[in-house]
mmCIF file of C-alpha atoms in Angstrom:
data_model
loop_
_atom_site.group_PDB
_atom_site.id
_atom_site.type_symbol
_atom_site.label_atom_id
_atom_site.label_comp_id
_atom_site.label_asym_id
_atom_site.label_seq_id
_atom_site.Cartn_x
_atom_site.Cartn_y
_atom_site.Cartn_z
ATOM 1 C CA MET S 1 40.270 -18.115 -27.597
ATOM 2 C CA HIS S 2 38.295 -15.253 -29.134
ATOM 3 C CA ARG S 3 35.038 -17.218 -28.673
ATOM 4 C CA THR S 4 35.807 -17.818 -24.960
ATOM 5 C CA ALA S 5 36.469 -14.104 -24.437
ATOM 6 C CA VAL S 6 33.171 -13.226 -26.112
ATOM 7 C CA ILE S 7 31.279 -15.707 -23.922
ATOM 8 C CA PHE S 8 32.921 -14.389 -20.726
ATOM 9 C CA GLY S 9 32.261 -10.805 -21.793
ATOM 10 C CA ALA S 10 28.603 -11.487 -22.556
ATOM 11 C CA THR S 11 28.160 -13.340 -19.256
ATOM 12 C CA ALA S 12 29.705 -10.444 -17.335
ATOM 13 C CA LEU S 13 27.347 -7.967 -19.025
ATOM 14 C CA ILE S 14 24.302 -10.123 -18.284
ATOM 15 C CA LEU S 15 25.287 -10.553 -14.639
ATOM 16 C CA ALA S 16 25.991 -6.845 -14.265
ATOM 17 C CA GLY S 17 22.554 -6.071 -15.689
ATOM 18 C CA CYS S 18 20.856 -8.501 -13.313
ATOM 19 C CA THR S 19 22.708 -7.084 -10.316
ATOM 20 C CA GLN S 20 21.790 -3.530 -11.306
ATOM 21 C CA GLU S 21 18.140 -4.535 -11.843
ATOM 22 C CA HIS S 22 17.925 -6.138 -8.370
ATOM 23 C CA ARG S 23 19.538 -3.141 -6.693
ATOM 24 C CA ASP S 24 17.351 -0.547 -8.397
ATOM 25 C CA GLN S 25 13.996 -2.322 -8.148
ATOM 26 C CA ALA S 26 11.470 -0.516 -5.953
ATOM 27 C CA MET S 27 9.917 -2.574 -3.168
ATOM 28 C CA ALA S 28 6.420 -1.967 -4.580
ATOM 29 C CA GLU S 29 7.540 -3.579 -7.867
ATOM 30 C CA THR S 30 8.390 -6.874 -6.160
ATOM 31 C CA VAL S 31 5.438 -7.130 -3.747
ATOM 32 C CA THR S 32 1.914 -8.305 -4.532
ATOM 33 C CA PHE S 33 -1.087 -8.334 -2.192
ATOM 34 C CA ALA S 34 -3.058 -11.586 -2.594
ATOM 35 C CA ASP S 35 -6.754 -11.863 -1.646
ATOM 36 C CA PRO S 36 -7.062 -8.461 0.054
ATOM 37 C CA TRP S 37 -10.262 -8.065 2.067
ATOM 38 C CA ALA S 38 -11.690 -5.769 4.718
ATOM 39 C CA SER S 39 -14.191 -6.449 7.448
ATOM 40 C CA ALA S 40 -17.551 -4.700 6.970
ATOM 41 C CA ALA S 41 -18.348 -1.856 9.382
ATOM 42 C CA ASP S 42 -20.934 0.895 9.622
ATOM 43 C CA SER S 43 -18.611 3.315 11.450
ATOM 44 C CA GLY S 44 -15.604 3.471 13.735
ATOM 45 C CA MET S 45 -12.799 1.176 12.663
ATOM 46 C CA THR S 46 -12.156 -1.983 10.725
ATOM 47 C CA ALA S 47 -9.194 -3.880 9.301
ATOM 48 C CA VAL S 48 -7.709 -5.032 5.993
ATOM 49 C CA PHE S 49 -6.273 -8.543 5.614
ATOM 50 C CA GLY S 50 -4.593 -10.653 2.907
ATOM 51 C CA THR S 51 -1.138 -11.979 2.076
ATOM 52 C CA LEU S 52 1.817 -9.901 0.924
ATOM 53 C CA HIS S 53 4.242 -11.763 -1.380
ATOM 54 C CA ASN S 54 7.757 -10.529 -2.192
ATOM 55 C CA SER S 55 9.350 -11.887 -5.384
ATOM 56 C CA GLY S 56 12.395 -9.650 -4.916
ATOM 57 C CA HIS S 57 15.908 -10.467 -3.765
ATOM 58 C CA HIS S 58 15.740 -8.130 -0.753
ATOM 59 C CA ASP S 59 13.305 -7.846 2.149
ATOM 60 C CA ALA S 60 10.517 -5.309 1.641
ATOM 61 C CA HIS S 61 9.337 -3.139 4.546
ATOM 62 C CA VAL S 62 5.803 -1.729 4.723
ATOM 63 C CA VAL S 63 5.957 1.422 6.845
ATOM 64 C CA SER S 64 2.495 2.943 6.400
ATOM 65 C CA ALA S 65 -0.797 2.842 4.542
ATOM 66 C CA THR S 66 -3.537 5.275 3.553
ATOM 67 C CA SER S 67 -7.153 4.973 2.467
ATOM 68 C CA PRO S 68 -9.832 7.477 1.468
ATOM 69 C CA ALA S 69 -12.210 5.311 3.542
ATOM 70 C CA ALA S 70 -10.601 6.374 6.857
ATOM 71 C CA THR S 71 -9.162 9.530 8.369
ATOM 72 C CA MET S 72 -6.356 7.504 9.990
ATOM 73 C CA VAL S 73 -4.694 4.242 8.925
ATOM 74 C CA GLU S 74 -2.196 2.305 11.050
ATOM 75 C CA LEU S 75 -0.236 -0.938 10.763
ATOM 76 C CA HIS S 76 -1.293 -3.120 13.694
ATOM 77 C CA GLU S 77 -0.475 -6.353 15.475
ATOM 78 C CA VAL S 78 -2.299 -8.473 18.032
ATOM 79 C CA THR S 79 -0.246 -9.654 21.002
ATOM 80 C CA ALA S 80 -0.898 -10.979 24.487
ATOM 81 C CA ASP S 81 -0.585 -8.594 27.428
ATOM 82 C CA ALA S 82 0.814 -9.581 30.857
ATOM 83 C CA SER S 83 -2.469 -11.300 31.788
ATOM 84 C CA GLY S 84 -2.599 -13.234 28.514
ATOM 85 C CA ALA S 85 -5.463 -11.176 27.051
ATOM 86 C CA LYS S 86 -5.180 -10.316 23.373
ATOM 87 C CA ILE S 87 -4.522 -6.657 22.677
ATOM 88 C CA MET S 88 -4.316 -4.849 19.373
ATOM 89 C CA ARG S 89 -1.740 -2.076 18.991
ATOM 90 C CA PRO S 90 0.316 -0.227 16.367
ATOM 91 C CA LYS S 91 3.185 -2.391 15.118
ATOM 92 C CA ASP S 92 6.568 -0.788 15.676
ATOM 93 C CA GLY S 93 8.621 -0.899 12.490
ATOM 94 C CA GLY S 94 5.729 -1.969 10.263
ATOM 95 C CA PHE S 95 5.661 -5.256 8.352
ATOM 96 C CA THR S 96 8.645 -7.048 6.809
ATOM 97 C CA ILE S 97 8.059 -9.256 3.774
ATOM 98 C CA PRO S 98 11.129 -11.482 3.398
ATOM 99 C CA ALA S 99 12.844 -11.814 0.040
ATOM 100 C CA GLY S 100 11.187 -14.628 -1.865
ATOM 101 C CA GLY S 101 8.595 -15.039 0.902
ATOM 102 C CA GLY S 102 5.339 -13.749 2.271
ATOM 103 C CA HIS S 103 3.717 -12.058 5.233
ATOM 104 C CA GLU S 104 0.121 -12.760 6.228
ATOM 105 C CA LEU S 105 -2.252 -10.081 7.451
ATOM 106 C CA VAL S 106 -4.897 -12.020 9.396
ATOM 107 C CA PRO S 107 -7.555 -11.537 12.058
ATOM 108 C CA GLY S 108 -5.848 -11.980 15.408
ATOM 109 C CA GLY S 109 -2.428 -11.084 13.910
ATOM 110 C CA ASP S 110 -0.882 -8.339 11.804
ATOM 111 C CA HIS S 111 -3.345 -6.188 9.834
ATOM 112 C CA ILE S 112 -3.949 -2.734 8.392
ATOM 113 C CA MET S 113 -6.305 -0.775 10.660
ATOM 114 C CA LEU S 114 -8.751 1.706 9.098
ATOM 115 C CA MET S 115 -9.765 4.155 11.834
ATOM 116 C CA ASP S 116 -12.495 6.788 11.908
ATOM 117 C CA LEU S 117 -14.245 5.513 8.782
ATOM 118 C CA THR S 118 -15.520 8.243 6.452
ATOM 119 C CA ALA S 119 -18.529 6.133 5.349
ATOM 120 C CA PRO S 120 -19.946 2.659 6.029
ATOM 121 C CA LEU S 121 -18.132 -0.280 4.411
ATOM 122 C CA GLN S 122 -20.810 -2.675 3.182
ATOM 123 C CA PRO S 123 -20.246 -6.332 2.181
ATOM 124 C CA GLY S 124 -19.561 -6.717 -1.534
ATOM 125 C CA ALA S 125 -18.079 -3.234 -1.942
ATOM 126 C CA ASP S 126 -14.386 -2.530 -2.461
ATOM 127 C CA VAL S 127 -12.167 -0.279 -0.371
ATOM 128 C CA ALA S 128 -9.034 1.388 -1.769
ATOM 129 C CA VAL S 129 -5.846 1.156 0.296
ATOM 130 C CA THR S 130 -2.346 2.299 -0.617
ATOM 131 C CA VAL S 131 0.553 0.518 1.077
ATOM 132 C CA THR S 132 3.796 2.527 1.354
ATOM 133 C CA PHE S 133 7.256 0.977 1.629
ATOM 134 C CA GLU S 134 10.399 2.187 3.350
ATOM 135 C CA ASP S 135 11.944 3.193 -0.009
ATOM 136 C CA GLY S 136 8.994 5.553 -0.681
ATOM 137 C CA SER S 137 7.369 3.344 -3.330
ATOM 138 C CA SER S 138 3.700 2.490 -2.948
ATOM 139 C CA LEU S 139 1.294 -0.276 -3.923
ATOM 140 C CA PRO S 140 -2.386 0.529 -4.551
ATOM 141 C CA VAL S 141 -4.794 -2.235 -3.483
ATOM 142 C CA ARG S 142 -8.557 -2.774 -3.748
ATOM 143 C CA ALA S 143 -9.854 -4.908 -0.886
ATOM 144 C CA GLN S 144 -13.254 -6.599 -1.033
ATOM 145 C CA VAL S 145 -15.464 -5.812 1.969
ATOM 146 C CA ARG S 146 -16.765 -8.965 3.702
ATOM 147 C CA ASP S 147 -18.885 -9.806 6.744
ATOM 148 C CA PHE S 148 -16.621 -10.777 9.647
ATOM 149 C CA PRO S 149 -17.482 -10.604 13.363
ATOM 150 C CA GLY S 150 -13.934 -9.747 14.480
ATOM 151 C CA GLY S 151 -11.315 -11.240 16.736
ATOM 152 C CA LYS S 152 -12.585 -9.717 20.019
ATOM 153 C CA GLU S 153 -9.250 -8.022 20.794
ATOM 154 C CA ASN S 154 -8.904 -5.008 23.062
ATOM 155 C CA TYR S 155 -7.536 -1.916 21.368
ATOM 156 C CA GLN S 156 -4.428 -0.315 22.821
ATOM 157 C CA PRO S 157 -3.811 2.945 20.945
ATOM 158 C CA ALA S 158 -0.385 4.421 20.369
ATOM 159 C CA GLU S 159 0.719 7.444 22.303
ATOM 160 C CA PRO S 160 -0.790 10.591 20.720
ATOM 161 C CA GLN S 161 2.596 11.800 19.424
ATOM 162 C CA ASP S 162 2.967 8.553 17.406
ATOM 163 C CA HIS S 163 0.045 9.481 15.108
ATOM 164 C CA GLY S 164 1.740 12.517 13.545
#
């Protein structure tokens, strides 16, 4: 009887610890950014791609990003407009990485947009990007700069008040 009580007590403590760990874990602690890369550009804007993986038990929400390589960074998506043409625009709500799943940032889809580059991004170099989550935690990333001609999307900027 005493042995059974000890086993149940130990199990309860272990489960309580696991539950507390899952609840308190920052989103940046459960997300990794696989194969991050950025398209080379001499000036203007470019994008960062790769795959975000979430090993956590709760969805993770990317709400913004920053980079010393650009004066403005936005989370973007590519969608079709009424005529079927591809347009690129800021993504409302950011990116959601499902618990135990992933979210791809790809040309022609979701991506991190580096705007008003502060210097040219040459192939073979790295660019620093920091991804920020809804809980305030952040994930620093180094993306390799690669040659890529682009997806030929039209850019549809956000309303000016959305940039603040």
